[in-house]
PDB file of C-alpha atoms in Angstrom:
ATOM      1  CA  MET Y   1       4.067 -26.334 -19.541  1.00 56.00           C
ATOM      2  CA  LEU Y   2       3.252 -29.458 -21.412  1.00 56.00           C
ATOM      3  CA  ARG Y   3       2.428 -27.437 -24.345  1.00 61.00           C
ATOM      4  CA  LYS Y   4       5.779 -25.373 -24.421  1.00 63.00           C
ATOM      5  CA  GLN Y   5       7.564 -28.919 -24.159  1.00 62.00           C
ATOM      6  CA  TYR Y   6       5.281 -29.955 -27.031  1.00 59.00           C
ATOM      7  CA  GLU Y   7       6.443 -26.981 -29.035  1.00 61.00           C
ATOM      8  CA  ILE Y   8      10.043 -27.606 -28.384  1.00 62.00           C
ATOM      9  CA  ILE Y   9       9.577 -31.066 -29.844  1.00 59.00           C
ATOM     10  CA  VAL Y  10       7.709 -29.466 -32.870  1.00 58.00           C
ATOM     11  CA  LEU Y  11      10.634 -27.248 -33.687  1.00 58.00           C
ATOM     12  CA  ALA Y  12      13.577 -30.001 -33.097  1.00 56.00           C
ATOM     13  CA  VAL Y  13      15.081 -31.003 -36.725  1.00 47.00           C
ATOM     14  CA  ASP Y  14      15.353 -34.701 -35.705  1.00 47.00           C
ATOM     15  CA  ILE Y  15      11.298 -35.202 -34.861  1.00 49.00           C
ATOM     16  CA  TYR Y  16      10.196 -33.250 -38.593  1.00 50.00           C
ATOM     17  CA  PRO Y  17      12.804 -34.236 -41.133  1.00 74.00           C
ATOM     18  CA  LEU Y  18      11.245 -32.112 -43.336  1.00 85.00           C
ATOM     19  CA  PRO Y  19      12.523 -29.823 -46.158  1.00 89.00           C
ATOM     20  CA  ILE Y  20      11.363 -26.635 -43.796  1.00 90.00           C
ATOM     21  CA  LEU Y  21      11.556 -26.619 -40.037  1.00 88.00           C
ATOM     22  CA  GLY Y  22       8.888 -25.779 -37.566  1.00 88.00           C
ATOM     23  CA  LYS Y  23      11.123 -22.843 -36.356  1.00 89.00           C
ATOM     24  CA  GLU Y  24      11.065 -21.612 -39.839  1.00 92.00           C
ATOM     25  CA  VAL Y  25       7.585 -21.863 -40.120  1.00 93.00           C
ATOM     26  CA  SER Y  26       7.209 -19.966 -36.615  1.00 92.00           C
ATOM     27  CA  GLU Y  27       9.448 -16.955 -37.393  1.00 92.00           C
ATOM     28  CA  LYS Y  28       8.220 -16.482 -40.820  1.00 93.00           C
ATOM     29  CA  TYR Y  29       4.522 -16.585 -40.145  1.00 93.00           C
ATOM     30  CA  GLY Y  30       4.317 -15.771 -36.280  1.00 93.00           C
ATOM     31  CA  ILE Y  31       2.700 -18.473 -34.896  1.00 91.00           C
ATOM     32  CA  SER Y  32       3.563 -20.981 -32.099  1.00 88.00           C
ATOM     33  CA  GLY Y  33       2.064 -23.132 -29.817  1.00 86.00           C
ATOM     34  CA  LYS Y  34      -0.977 -25.200 -30.761  1.00 88.00           C
ATOM     35  CA  GLN Y  35      -1.281 -23.555 -34.055  1.00 92.00           C
ATOM     36  CA  LEU Y  36       1.971 -24.261 -35.121  1.00 90.00           C
ATOM     37  CA  GLU Y  37       1.722 -27.950 -33.865  1.00 87.00           C
ATOM     38  CA  ILE Y  38      -1.713 -28.122 -36.381  1.00 91.00           C
ATOM     39  CA  ILE Y  39       0.409 -26.988 -39.170  1.00 93.00           C
ATOM     40  CA  MET Y  40       3.220 -28.756 -38.563  1.00 90.00           C
ATOM     41  CA  LYS Y  41       1.260 -32.103 -38.525  1.00 89.00           C
ATOM     42  CA  LYS Y  42      -0.520 -31.057 -41.845  1.00 93.00           C
ATOM     43  CA  VAL Y  43       2.826 -30.173 -43.338  1.00 93.00           C
ATOM     44  CA  LYS Y  44       4.144 -33.520 -42.622  1.00 89.00           C
ATOM     45  CA  ASP Y  45       1.208 -35.471 -43.795  1.00 90.00           C
ATOM     46  CA  TYR Y  46       1.476 -33.563 -46.949  1.00 93.00           C
ATOM     47  CA  TYR Y  47       4.930 -34.406 -47.175  1.00 90.00           C
ATOM     48  CA  ASN Y  48       4.564 -37.689 -46.877  1.00 86.00           C
ATOM     49  CA  ASN Y  49       2.195 -37.745 -49.621  1.00 90.00           C
ATOM     50  CA  HIS Y  50       4.407 -35.556 -52.035  1.00 89.00           C
ATOM     51  CA  PRO Y  51       8.034 -36.679 -50.792  1.00 84.00           C
ATOM     52  CA  ASN Y  52       9.529 -34.953 -53.887  1.00 86.00           C
ATOM     53  CA  ILE Y  53       8.417 -31.494 -52.866  1.00 89.00           C
ATOM     54  CA  GLU Y  54      10.711 -28.995 -52.401  1.00 90.00           C
ATOM     55  CA  LYS Y  55      10.852 -25.945 -49.459  1.00 91.00           C
ATOM     56  CA  GLU Y  56       9.282 -23.682 -51.931  1.00 93.00           C
ATOM     57  CA  GLU Y  57       6.196 -25.599 -52.382  1.00 94.00           C
ATOM     58  CA  LEU Y  58       5.941 -26.461 -48.662  1.00 92.00           C
ATOM     59  CA  MET Y  59       5.656 -22.803 -48.179  1.00 94.00           C
ATOM     60  CA  PHE Y  60       2.982 -22.024 -50.697  1.00 95.00           C
ATOM     61  CA  TYR Y  61       0.949 -24.923 -49.165  1.00 96.00           C
ATOM     62  CA  ILE Y  62       1.617 -23.878 -45.608  1.00 95.00           C
ATOM     63  CA  GLU Y  63       0.183 -20.135 -46.878  1.00 95.00           C
ATOM     64  CA  SER Y  64      -2.745 -21.805 -48.272  1.00 96.00           C
ATOM     65  CA  ILE Y  65      -3.839 -23.422 -45.026  1.00 93.00           C
ATOM     66  CA  LEU Y  66      -3.215 -20.517 -42.985  1.00 90.00           C
TER      67      LEU Y  66
END
C-alpha cells in the first residue's frame, strides 16, 4: 500500500518538475514501483547537475542506467 502511494507521488508532475515525467518513463520502459523510484531519483539528481539538459538527452541517460 505504501509503495503504491509512493509510486503515485513519483508519477506526479508537481513533485518532479523535470522535462520527463515518471509516467513517461514507466510507459516507455515498462518499469514501476521501486525500480521507477530509483531511476527517477537518479534522473532528478542528474538534472539538478545539468539543468539545461533536454528531454532527449535525459532519455539517453535513462537508457544508460537501465
